[in-house]
Coordinates of C-alpha atoms in Angstrom, one line a residue:
M1 CA 31.9 -57.2 99.9
N2 CA 28.3 -56.3 98.4
V3 CA 30.1 -55.8 94.8
E4 CA 30.0 -57.0 90.8
P5 CA 33.3 -58.9 90.0
E6 CA 33.6 -55.9 86.5
M7 CA 32.9 -52.4 88.2
S8 CA 31.3 -49.6 85.9
L9 CA 33.8 -46.7 85.7
A10 CA 31.3 -44.4 84.9
T11 CA 29.7 -43.0 88.0
S12 CA 27.3 -40.1 88.0
G13 CA 28.9 -36.8 87.6
L14 CA 32.6 -37.7 87.6
V15 CA 33.6 -38.2 83.6
V16 CA 37.3 -39.1 83.9
P17 CA 39.1 -37.6 81.2
A18 CA 40.7 -39.5 77.6
S19 CA 44.3 -38.7 78.6
I20 CA 43.6 -39.4 82.4
D21 CA 42.3 -42.5 81.6
A22 CA 45.9 -42.8 79.2
V23 CA 48.1 -42.7 82.1
I24 CA 46.4 -44.8 84.5
A25 CA 46.4 -47.6 81.7
D26 CA 49.9 -46.9 81.0
F27 CA 50.5 -48.1 84.4
E28 CA 48.1 -50.4 84.8
S29 CA 50.4 -52.4 81.2
R30 CA 54.2 -51.9 83.7
R31 CA 55.3 -54.3 86.2
D32 CA 58.3 -52.2 87.4
A33 CA 58.2 -50.9 90.2
Y34 CA 57.6 -47.6 90.2
T35 CA 56.0 -45.8 93.2
A36 CA 52.7 -43.7 93.6
M37 CA 54.5 -40.6 93.2
D38 CA 55.4 -42.0 90.3
V39 CA 51.5 -41.8 88.6
R40 CA 51.0 -38.6 90.9
S41 CA 53.7 -36.5 88.5
A42 CA 51.9 -38.1 85.5
L43 CA 48.2 -37.7 86.7
T44 CA 49.6 -34.0 87.6
V45 CA 51.2 -33.5 84.0
A46 CA 47.8 -34.8 82.3
R47 CA 45.4 -32.6 84.4
Q48 CA 46.9 -29.4 83.6
A49 CA 47.2 -30.1 79.6
L50 CA 43.4 -30.2 79.8
E51 CA 41.7 -27.7 77.8
T52 CA 38.4 -26.7 78.6
P53 CA 37.1 -29.5 81.1
T54 CA 33.9 -29.8 81.4
E55 CA 32.3 -29.6 85.5
A56 CA 32.2 -33.8 85.6
E57 CA 35.1 -33.4 83.8
H58 CA 36.7 -31.4 85.8
K59 CA 35.7 -34.1 89.0
G60 CA 36.9 -37.4 86.9
A61 CA 40.9 -35.6 86.8
W62 CA 40.3 -35.0 90.5
A63 CA 39.4 -38.0 91.1
E64 CA 42.3 -39.5 90.3
H65 CA 44.3 -36.9 91.1
L66 CA 43.3 -36.6 94.5
A67 CA 43.7 -40.7 95.2
F68 CA 47.4 -40.1 94.1
S69 CA 48.1 -36.6 96.2
L70 CA 47.3 -38.3 99.8
V71 CA 50.2 -39.5 101.8
G72 CA 49.9 -41.7 104.6
N73 CA 49.8 -39.7 107.7
D74 CA 52.1 -41.4 110.4
H75 CA 54.2 -38.4 110.2
H76 CA 51.8 -35.9 108.8
E77 CA 49.3 -34.1 110.0
K78 CA 45.9 -35.8 110.5
P79 CA 43.1 -34.1 109.9
W80 CA 40.0 -36.5 109.9
G81 CA 41.1 -38.5 112.2
T82 CA 41.9 -40.7 109.2
W83 CA 46.3 -42.6 108.2
F84 CA 45.4 -41.1 104.5
G85 CA 46.4 -36.6 104.9
P86 CA 46.8 -34.6 103.1
I87 CA 50.9 -33.3 101.5
G88 CA 51.0 -29.6 103.6
S89 CA 48.7 -26.8 105.0
G90 CA 48.3 -23.5 104.8
T91 CA 46.9 -20.4 107.0
R92 CA 44.1 -18.0 105.3
A93 CA 44.7 -14.6 105.8
D94 CA 41.6 -15.3 108.5
G95 CA 43.0 -17.5 110.3
S96 CA 41.3 -21.2 109.5
I97 CA 43.4 -23.8 107.7
V98 CA 43.3 -25.0 104.5
Y99 CA 44.8 -28.0 103.5
F100 CA 46.4 -29.6 100.4
P101 CA 44.7 -31.5 99.1
D102 CA 41.7 -31.6 101.0
V103 CA 39.7 -35.4 100.8
T104 CA 36.8 -33.5 102.5
E105 CA 36.2 -31.3 99.5
A106 CA 35.8 -35.5 97.5
D107 CA 32.1 -37.1 97.8
A108 CA 30.1 -40.8 97.7
A109 CA 30.3 -40.6 94.2
I110 CA 34.4 -40.6 94.6
L111 CA 34.5 -42.4 96.4
D112 CA 32.8 -45.4 93.8
H113 CA 35.3 -43.9 91.7
W114 CA 37.8 -45.6 93.5
K115 CA 35.7 -49.1 94.4
A116 CA 35.8 -49.3 90.4
R117 CA 39.6 -49.0 90.1
A118 CA 40.1 -51.1 93.1
M119 CA 38.0 -53.6 91.6
N120 CA 39.5 -53.4 87.9
C121 CA 43.4 -52.3 88.2
T122 CA 45.5 -55.6 88.5
A123 CA 49.2 -53.7 89.3
A124 CA 49.8 -53.8 92.2
V125 CA 51.1 -50.5 93.6
L126 CA 47.3 -49.0 91.4
V127 CA 45.3 -52.3 93.2
A128 CA 47.0 -50.9 96.7
R129 CA 46.2 -47.3 96.4
Y130 CA 42.2 -47.7 95.3
S131 CA 41.4 -50.6 98.5
D132 CA 43.6 -48.5 100.8
L133 CA 41.7 -45.3 99.9
V134 CA 37.6 -47.3 100.0
W135 CA 39.5 -48.6 103.2
D136 CA 40.3 -45.0 104.9
L137 CA 38.0 -42.9 103.3
G138 CA 34.7 -45.4 103.2
K139 CA 33.6 -43.8 106.5
L140 CA 34.6 -40.2 106.2
L141 CA 33.0 -40.0 102.2
A142 CA 30.2 -41.6 102.5
N143 CA 29.3 -42.8 106.1
K144 CA 29.0 -46.3 105.9
N145 CA 30.7 -48.6 107.8
R146 CA 33.8 -50.3 106.4
D147 CA 34.6 -53.0 104.1
V148 CA 36.9 -55.6 106.2
A149 CA 38.0 -56.9 102.2
W150 CA 39.3 -53.4 100.8
G151 CA 41.3 -54.0 103.7
R152 CA 42.9 -58.0 102.8
K153 CA 42.8 -56.4 99.1
A154 CA 44.9 -53.4 100.2
I155 CA 47.1 -55.4 102.1
D156 CA 47.4 -58.5 99.5
A157 CA 48.9 -55.6 96.9
Y158 CA 51.0 -54.0 99.5
L159 CA 53.1 -57.3 100.6
E160 CA 53.9 -57.8 96.0
M161 CA 54.8 -55.0 95.8
S162 CA 56.8 -55.2 99.5
G163 CA 58.9 -57.8 97.3
Q164 CA 58.8 -56.8 93.9
S165 CA 62.6 -57.0 92.2
G166 CA 63.9 -53.4 92.0
R167 CA 61.5 -51.6 94.1
D168 CA 63.6 -49.1 97.0
V169 CA 64.3 -50.3 100.2
Y170 CA 62.7 -47.6 101.9
D171 CA 58.9 -48.0 99.5
A172 CA 59.5 -51.8 100.6
F173 CA 60.0 -51.2 103.7
A174 CA 57.3 -48.9 104.1
K175 CA 54.4 -50.5 102.2
A176 CA 55.4 -53.9 104.7
E177 CA 54.8 -51.9 108.0
R178 CA 51.2 -50.3 105.8
A179 CA 50.2 -53.9 105.0
L180 CA 50.8 -55.1 109.0
M181 CA 48.8 -51.9 110.5
L182 CA 46.0 -53.0 108.4
A183 CA 46.3 -56.7 109.3
I184 CA 46.4 -55.6 112.9
Q185 CA 43.0 -53.3 112.1
I186 CA 40.5 -56.2 110.5
A187 CA 42.2 -58.7 112.9
D188 CA 43.2 -61.5 110.1
A189 CA 46.1 -63.7 111.5
E190 CA 47.4 -64.8 108.3
R191 CA 47.8 -61.5 106.7
R192 CA 49.3 -60.6 109.9
D193 CA 51.6 -63.4 110.6
A194 CA 52.6 -63.6 106.6
T195 CA 53.4 -59.6 106.5
R196 CA 55.4 -59.6 109.2
H197 CA 57.8 -62.7 107.8
I198 CA 58.0 -60.2 104.9
L199 CA 59.5 -57.4 107.4
L200 CA 61.9 -59.9 109.4
S201 CA 63.0 -61.0 105.7
L202 CA 63.3 -57.3 104.9
H203 CA 65.1 -56.7 108.0
K204 CA 67.5 -60.2 107.8
A205 CA 68.8 -58.5 104.6
A206 CA 69.1 -54.6 105.7
V207 CA 71.3 -55.8 108.5
I208 CA 73.3 -57.6 106.2
S209 CA 73.5 -55.3 102.9
G210 CA 74.1 -51.8 106.1
G211 CA 70.9 -51.0 104.4
P212 CA 68.0 -49.5 107.1
W213 CA 68.4 -52.4 109.8
W214 CA 66.8 -49.9 112.4
R215 CA 63.6 -49.9 110.6
A216 CA 62.0 -53.4 111.8
P217 CA 63.0 -53.2 115.1
D218 CA 61.6 -49.2 115.2
Y219 CA 58.5 -50.3 114.6
F220 CA 58.3 -53.8 115.9
Q221 CA 57.6 -51.9 118.7
T222 CA 54.7 -49.5 118.1
Q223 CA 52.7 -52.8 116.7
S224 CA 52.9 -54.7 120.8
K225 CA 49.4 -57.1 118.4
S226 CA 52.3 -57.9 116.4
G227 CA 52.6 -61.2 116.9
L228 CA 56.3 -61.2 117.6
T229 CA 57.5 -64.7 118.4
A230 CA 60.3 -65.2 121.3
D231 CA 62.5 -66.6 118.9
E232 CA 62.2 -63.9 116.3
N233 CA 62.8 -61.5 119.4
L234 CA 66.0 -63.7 120.0
Q235 CA 66.9 -63.0 116.0
I236 CA 66.2 -59.3 116.5
I237 CA 68.6 -58.9 119.2
G238 CA 71.3 -61.1 117.5
D239 CA 70.9 -58.8 113.9
L240 CA 71.4 -55.7 116.9
E241 CA 74.3 -57.7 118.1
A242 CA 75.6 -58.4 115.0
V243 CA 75.3 -54.4 113.8
L244 CA 76.7 -53.0 116.7
A245 CA 79.4 -55.4 117.2
R246 CA 80.6 -54.2 112.7
T247 CA 80.1 -50.3 113.1
S248 CA 81.1 -49.4 116.9
D249 CA 84.9 -51.8 115.6
A250 CA 88.0 -49.2 115.6
S251 CA 89.9 -51.1 113.8
A252 CA 86.8 -51.2 110.9
S253 CA 87.4 -48.1 109.1
D254 CA 84.6 -49.7 106.1
T255 CA 82.2 -50.0 108.8
F256 CA 82.8 -47.9 111.2
N257 CA 79.7 -46.1 112.4
P258 CA 79.8 -44.4 116.0
H259 CA 75.9 -42.8 114.5
D260 CA 74.6 -46.8 113.7
A261 CA 77.1 -48.0 117.5
E262 CA 74.2 -45.8 119.1
R263 CA 71.2 -46.2 117.5
A264 CA 71.5 -50.0 118.2
A265 CA 73.1 -50.0 121.2
N266 CA 70.1 -47.7 122.1
M267 CA 67.4 -51.0 120.5
L268 CA 69.2 -53.0 122.7
I269 CA 69.3 -51.1 125.8
S270 CA 65.9 -51.2 125.5
Y271 CA 65.1 -54.2 125.2
C272 CA 67.9 -55.6 127.9
K273 CA 65.6 -53.4 130.5
R274 CA 63.0 -55.2 129.5
M275 CA 64.5 -58.7 130.5
G276 CA 66.2 -56.9 133.7
E277 CA 69.7 -58.2 132.2
Q278 CA 71.5 -55.0 133.9
T279 CA 74.9 -56.2 133.7
R280 CA 74.2 -56.1 130.0
V281 CA 73.2 -52.6 129.6
K282 CA 76.1 -51.5 132.0
A283 CA 78.5 -53.0 129.1
L284 CA 76.7 -51.1 126.3
H285 CA 76.5 -47.8 127.6
V286 CA 80.5 -49.3 127.8
T287 CA 80.2 -49.3 124.1
V288 CA 79.2 -46.0 123.0
A289 CA 81.4 -44.6 125.0
R290 CA 84.6 -46.5 123.9
T291 CA 83.0 -45.5 120.4
F292 CA 81.7 -41.9 120.6
E293 CA 85.7 -41.5 122.7
H294 CA 87.9 -43.4 119.1
F295 CA 85.4 -41.8 116.9
G296 CA 86.2 -37.7 119.1
S297 CA 90.3 -39.1 118.4
M298 CA 89.4 -38.4 114.8
A299 CA 87.9 -35.8 114.1
D300 CA 88.8 -31.8 114.2
A301 CA 88.3 -30.0 117.6
M302 CA 84.8 -28.8 116.8
L303 CA 83.4 -31.8 116.3
A304 CA 85.3 -33.4 118.9
S305 CA 84.0 -31.3 121.3
L306 CA 80.3 -32.6 120.4
V307 CA 80.7 -36.5 120.5
L308 CA 82.9 -36.5 123.5
Q309 CA 80.2 -35.0 125.0
T310 CA 78.5 -38.5 124.4
S311 CA 81.0 -40.8 125.4
M312 CA 81.4 -38.8 128.8
D313 CA 77.1 -39.0 129.1
A314 CA 77.9 -42.8 128.2
Y315 CA 80.6 -43.4 130.6
R316 CA 78.7 -41.7 133.6
Q317 CA 75.6 -43.6 132.5
A318 CA 77.9 -47.5 132.8
G319 CA 78.6 -46.0 136.4
M320 CA 82.4 -45.1 135.3
I321 CA 82.7 -41.4 136.4
D322 CA 86.5 -41.4 136.9
D323 CA 86.7 -42.1 132.6
A324 CA 83.6 -39.3 132.3
N325 CA 85.7 -37.3 134.1
R326 CA 88.7 -38.2 131.8
I327 CA 86.6 -37.6 128.8
L328 CA 85.3 -33.4 130.6
H329 CA 88.5 -32.5 130.4
L330 CA 89.5 -33.7 126.6
V331 CA 86.4 -31.3 126.0
E332 CA 87.4 -28.5 127.7
A333 CA 90.3 -28.4 126.0
A334 CA 88.6 -29.0 122.5
N335 CA 86.3 -26.7 123.5
L336 CA 89.1 -24.5 123.6
A337 CA 91.0 -24.9 120.7
S338 CA 86.8 -24.9 118.7
T339 CA 86.8 -21.0 119.9
E340 CA 90.1 -20.8 116.7
Q341 CA 88.0 -22.7 113.8
M342 CA 85.7 -20.4 114.3
T343 CA 84.4 -17.1 112.5
A344 CA 83.1 -13.7 113.6
H345 CA 79.2 -12.5 111.7
E346 CA 78.2 -9.1 110.9
H347 CA 75.5 -7.4 110.0
S348 CA 75.2 -3.7 109.7
I349 CA 72.5 -2.0 110.6
E350 CA 72.2 2.1 109.7
I351 CA 69.8 4.1 111.5
P352 CA 69.3 7.4 110.1
K353 CA 70.1 10.1 112.6
K354 CA 66.7 11.6 113.1
D355 CA 65.2 8.6 113.9
A356 CA 67.5 8.3 116.7
E357 CA 67.3 12.3 118.0
A358 CA 63.5 11.7 117.9
F359 CA 63.8 8.9 120.1
L360 CA 66.5 10.4 122.4
G361 CA 64.7 13.1 122.8
Q362 CA 62.0 11.6 124.2
I363 CA 64.1 9.5 126.8
V364 CA 65.9 12.8 127.5
A365 CA 63.1 15.0 129.0
G366 CA 61.9 17.3 131.4
T367 CA 63.0 16.2 135.5
K368 CA 66.2 14.0 135.7
E369 CA 63.6 11.6 137.5
Q370 CA 61.5 11.3 134.1
T371 CA 64.2 10.5 132.9
F372 CA 65.9 7.6 135.7
S373 CA 62.5 6.9 135.1
R374 CA 62.2 6.2 131.0
L375 CA 65.8 5.4 131.0
A376 CA 64.5 2.0 133.4
G377 CA 61.5 2.1 131.8
N378 CA 62.3 1.3 128.3
F379 CA 64.7 -0.8 128.4
M380 CA 63.8 -3.4 130.5
L381 CA 62.2 -6.6 128.1
R382 CA 59.4 -7.2 127.5
R383 CA 58.8 -10.8 127.8
A384 CA 55.9 -10.4 125.6
E385 CA 57.4 -9.4 122.8
I386 CA 60.3 -12.1 122.8
E387 CA 57.7 -14.5 123.0
A388 CA 56.0 -12.8 119.8
V389 CA 59.9 -12.4 118.4
L390 CA 60.2 -15.9 118.3
A391 CA 56.5 -16.9 117.5
T392 CA 57.3 -15.4 114.4
A393 CA 60.9 -16.8 113.6
A394 CA 59.2 -20.8 114.3
K395 CA 56.1 -20.2 111.6
N396 CA 58.8 -18.7 109.4
F397 CA 62.1 -20.4 109.9
P398 CA 60.9 -23.5 111.6
L399 CA 63.9 -25.4 110.5
S400 CA 66.6 -23.0 112.5
T401 CA 64.2 -22.8 116.0
N402 CA 64.5 -27.0 116.1
I403 CA 67.8 -27.2 115.7
P404 CA 69.9 -27.4 118.9
Q405 CA 72.8 -25.1 119.9
T406 CA 75.5 -25.5 122.7
M407 CA 76.9 -22.3 124.1
L408 CA 80.7 -21.6 125.0
Q409 CA 82.5 -19.6 127.2
G410 CA 86.7 -20.9 126.6
E411 CA 86.4 -24.6 126.8
R412 CA 83.4 -24.8 129.3
I413 CA 80.1 -25.8 127.9
V414 CA 78.4 -22.8 129.8
A415 CA 74.5 -24.3 128.0
Q416 CA 72.6 -26.6 126.0
V417 CA 69.4 -25.4 124.3
G418 CA 67.3 -28.1 122.2
S419 CA 64.6 -26.8 119.9
L420 CA 62.4 -24.8 120.6
D421 CA 59.8 -26.8 121.4
D422 CA 62.0 -28.7 123.3
D423 CA 63.3 -25.7 125.2
P424 CA 61.0 -22.6 125.4
V425 CA 62.5 -21.1 127.7
G426 CA 66.2 -21.3 126.5
H427 CA 65.1 -19.7 123.9
L428 CA 63.5 -17.1 125.4
M429 CA 66.5 -16.7 126.8
M430 CA 69.2 -16.7 123.8
Q431 CA 66.4 -13.9 122.4
A432 CA 66.1 -11.9 126.1
N433 CA 70.2 -11.8 125.1
R434 CA 69.3 -10.8 121.5
H435 CA 67.8 -8.2 122.7
L436 CA 69.8 -6.8 125.4
G437 CA 72.6 -6.8 122.9
L438 CA 70.0 -5.0 120.3
H439 CA 69.2 -2.1 122.7
A440 CA 72.1 -1.3 123.4
P441 CA 73.8 1.0 121.3
W442 CA 69.9 3.3 122.3
V443 CA 71.4 3.1 126.1
H444 CA 74.8 3.8 125.1
W445 CA 73.3 7.0 122.7
A446 CA 70.5 8.1 125.8
V447 CA 72.5 7.2 129.1
D448 CA 75.2 9.9 127.4
R449 CA 72.8 12.3 126.3
A450 CA 71.2 12.5 129.8
C451 CA 74.4 12.6 131.4
Q452 CA 74.6 16.0 129.3
H453 CA 71.3 17.5 129.6
H454 CA 71.1 16.6 133.2
V455 CA 74.8 16.9 133.9
L456 CA 74.3 13.9 136.8
T457 CA 76.1 13.6 139.4
S458 CA 76.5 10.0 141.4
D459 CA 74.6 11.6 143.4
D460 CA 71.3 12.3 141.3
I461 CA 71.7 8.6 140.1
V462 CA 72.5 7.0 144.3
Q463 CA 69.0 9.2 145.3
F464 CA 67.0 7.9 143.0
A465 CA 68.0 4.1 142.7
N466 CA 68.0 3.8 146.4
R467 CA 64.8 5.7 146.5
A468 CA 63.3 2.2 148.1
G469 CA 65.9 2.4 150.9
L470 CA 67.0 -0.9 148.7
F471 CA 71.0 -0.3 149.6
G472 CA 70.3 1.0 152.4
D473 CA 73.2 3.9 153.7
G474 CA 73.9 4.4 150.0
L475 CA 77.2 3.7 150.4
L476 CA 78.8 1.8 148.4
L477 CA 76.0 2.2 145.9
D478 CA 78.2 5.3 145.9
K479 CA 81.2 4.2 145.5
G480 CA 79.9 2.3 143.1
V481 CA 78.6 4.8 140.2
K482 CA 81.6 6.9 140.7
A483 CA 84.1 3.8 139.4
W484 CA 81.6 3.7 136.6
L485 CA 81.4 7.7 136.2
S486 CA 86.0 7.6 136.5
D487 CA 84.9 5.1 133.1
D488 CA 86.9 2.6 136.1
H489 CA 84.7 -0.7 134.6
S490 CA 86.4 -3.6 137.1
K491 CA 85.6 -1.1 140.1
A492 CA 81.9 -0.5 139.3
L493 CA 81.2 -3.7 138.2
H494 CA 82.2 -5.9 141.6
I495 CA 81.1 -2.8 144.2
L496 CA 77.6 -2.9 141.7
V497 CA 76.8 -6.0 141.0
P498 CA 76.8 -7.4 145.0
Q499 CA 74.6 -5.0 146.1
V500 CA 71.9 -5.5 142.4
E501 CA 72.2 -9.4 144.1
A502 CA 71.8 -7.5 148.3
A503 CA 68.8 -5.0 146.6
F504 CA 66.4 -8.1 145.3
R505 CA 67.3 -10.0 148.2
L506 CA 65.6 -7.1 150.4
M507 CA 63.1 -5.9 148.0
M508 CA 61.4 -9.9 148.5
S509 CA 61.9 -9.6 152.2
K510 CA 59.7 -6.7 151.5
L511 CA 57.5 -8.6 149.8
G512 CA 56.7 -11.2 152.0
R513 CA 58.9 -13.6 150.5
P514 CA 61.5 -16.2 152.4
T515 CA 65.1 -14.8 151.9
T516 CA 67.4 -17.5 153.4
K517 CA 67.1 -21.6 153.2
P518 CA 69.0 -23.9 155.3
H519 CA 72.8 -24.3 155.0
P520 CA 73.3 -27.7 153.3
Q521 CA 76.0 -28.6 155.8
M522 CA 74.9 -27.3 159.1
K523 CA 71.6 -28.6 161.0
K524 CA 70.3 -24.7 161.8
A525 CA 71.8 -22.9 160.2
R526 CA 70.2 -20.7 157.9
M527 CA 72.2 -19.1 154.4
V528 CA 71.1 -16.5 151.9
S529 CA 69.6 -17.1 149.2
T530 CA 71.5 -16.0 145.7
L531 CA 69.8 -13.5 143.2
G532 CA 69.1 -17.6 140.8
E533 CA 67.3 -19.3 143.1
L534 CA 65.5 -16.1 144.0
L535 CA 64.4 -15.9 140.3
F536 CA 64.2 -18.8 139.1
Q537 CA 60.8 -19.5 142.3
E538 CA 57.6 -18.7 140.3
E539 CA 56.6 -17.0 142.6
T540 CA 58.3 -14.6 142.5
A541 CA 57.2 -12.9 139.4
E542 CA 53.6 -12.5 140.9
A543 CA 54.6 -11.1 144.0
L544 CA 56.2 -8.5 142.0
G545 CA 53.2 -7.2 140.8
S546 CA 51.6 -6.4 137.1
Y547 CA 55.6 -5.9 135.5
G548 CA 57.0 -9.1 137.3
A549 CA 57.3 -11.3 134.7
D550 CA 59.3 -8.8 133.1
M551 CA 61.5 -7.5 135.9
V552 CA 62.3 -11.3 136.3
L553 CA 63.2 -12.1 132.5
H554 CA 65.5 -8.6 132.5
L555 CA 67.6 -9.7 135.9
H556 CA 67.4 -13.4 135.0
T557 CA 69.2 -13.0 131.4
L558 CA 71.8 -10.1 132.8
Y559 CA 72.6 -11.4 135.8
A560 CA 71.7 -15.0 136.7
D561 CA 71.1 -17.4 133.5
P562 CA 74.6 -18.6 131.7
R563 CA 71.9 -19.0 128.6
G564 CA 72.6 -14.8 128.9
H565 CA 75.7 -12.8 130.5
N566 CA 75.3 -14.0 133.8
L567 CA 77.0 -11.3 135.2
R568 CA 75.9 -12.5 138.9
N569 CA 77.4 -16.0 138.5
D570 CA 80.8 -14.8 136.4
L571 CA 81.6 -12.2 138.3
A572 CA 81.2 -14.2 141.8
Y573 CA 82.9 -17.3 140.7
G574 CA 86.0 -15.5 138.8
I575 CA 85.3 -16.1 135.3
L576 CA 83.8 -13.3 134.0
P577 CA 85.9 -12.7 130.5
V578 CA 87.5 -9.4 130.9
A579 CA 85.9 -8.9 127.5
S580 CA 82.9 -8.2 129.1
I581 CA 84.7 -5.8 131.7
N582 CA 82.9 -3.1 129.0
S583 CA 81.2 0.8 129.1
T584 CA 78.4 -1.6 128.3
T585 CA 77.9 -4.0 130.8
C586 CA 78.1 -1.2 133.2
L587 CA 75.2 0.3 131.7
W588 CA 72.8 -2.2 132.0
V589 CA 73.9 -2.5 135.8
I590 CA 73.6 1.1 135.6
Q591 CA 70.5 1.1 134.4
T592 CA 69.1 -1.8 136.5
L593 CA 69.9 0.5 139.3
L594 CA 67.7 3.0 137.6
L595 CA 64.6 0.2 137.1
F596 CA 64.8 -0.7 141.4
G597 CA 64.3 3.5 141.4
L598 CA 60.7 2.5 140.6
W599 CA 59.7 0.3 142.7
V600 CA 56.7 1.1 145.4
E601 CA 55.6 -1.7 147.5
R602 CA 54.6 -4.8 145.0
T603 CA 54.9 -3.0 141.3
L604 CA 57.2 -0.6 139.3
A605 CA 56.0 2.8 139.8
K606 CA 53.8 4.1 136.2
T607 CA 56.2 5.5 133.9
D608 CA 55.9 7.5 131.1
Q609 CA 57.1 5.2 129.0
T610 CA 59.0 6.2 124.8
D611 CA 57.6 2.7 122.7
N612 CA 61.2 2.0 121.6
S613 CA 60.5 -1.0 119.1
G614 CA 62.5 0.8 116.6
N615 CA 65.8 0.1 118.4

């Protein structure tokens, strides 16, 4: 390394203010287990206290603050392709991204300053930080090849930190992990082995104390070149077995921890699969199943309904179907009991009468056919609008959009929706269902106004809905609409929902799409495809034309998805809740009939659609 043992801190264009230098000197004299964040905090205070610094002093103060503001970015953004990255980022009005801090604002002079600090300091925290910065950012800031001597210097300092008395165990692990990564990068076998031994020592201590015992096994999984020996591998497996035995023991309330047991079991399952020990894999699944079954027996209904699912899944993975079904009954009982623990949350929105009247005046106007067209078109879900809402939610409320959700109906789990990143379709369906709820009052007002203004009859609605002949002779349609007009909601739904399915099937047939499928038990026999099956086919939206994606989402949400209303399926299986047999549900079915009335071979007829974004 072409560096003198003692390097000058006077770097061209850079002057470190005395108060800033005093902070570094103070930490240099300390030998307690402080962290880089402690240095950053002290530098922040000193930097903010500077009065009218010169340009060179401003640069010097920023150089020191930058050094301790950057974070190791295994779990952060990597805008520069380096280990160190920003604490965070933001987006400007023009769409460009700004980073906090932005290391690209530094230069070779700042890099030289860090080199001098690394050579002159002796405190492990300072040496590790400055040396690692030089190693990691040298190419970016000075466009020079990296010198492995800086990597070695950083490793040695990190190892000193990881063994320091009083250092937080998580920080000790982090420093040893970074040291191992550097040793692998510079192909230094001696330092790699020394670092691995320290990691294993930290691991053993964590297993005994109940600390982060998973840290080293997890990290070794990501570092295939760590040099882990067969004996060391067996040691880790033995430690995981000990953790599993301790945390799954239901009789030991002070150490029973189902989540740790599951984590240890999953790690062991990964090891056993690689070694082909399938019998052991099954036993591990059984241990998880029994641990969470016991956990569920200790919990209240709401918690039990969640944790027992883990037990059920583990029994199923172990091939113990009878036990899985037994737990399923416990889950259903807990689901039913948990509904009594739930509370309703309501939020009122006041809509000015003049706004409602203005909107209704736009919807209910002109001829009956024009009103029907607006009722159908304006209240059809728009996929692009809903996706925009989700994008805004992801930006403004990232935590809430990443919390998995379980949807219940009575004792049944009807759907589970993951995070927005993992399950975008699930969130799309839930948000679409919320849109239906928000639009429901407007549909009520608009249909009521239409009935009064046009003095609507069953014939009016049937004739419009059946313009394309999708409902045959329309007799059943007429009976269903008359039942709705008479407030016989049960009769209306039981007639009209099957008519919607049959009409959509005929629509698909007219578009050249297949509407039957092979019978699963009878050879050469065929059966009709269900509404859900047709809506799930990717080709359906394209076949429907320009509004196809919107229409598919609308029908899917209303009729064929448990994350939505699921009318068709719940009605067909006799599980539609009595509370759902109401005027609002019927109105959405009537709106569907009018929507079908807009359909004209491959597209929806052009309509005088009114913007209802205000509802």
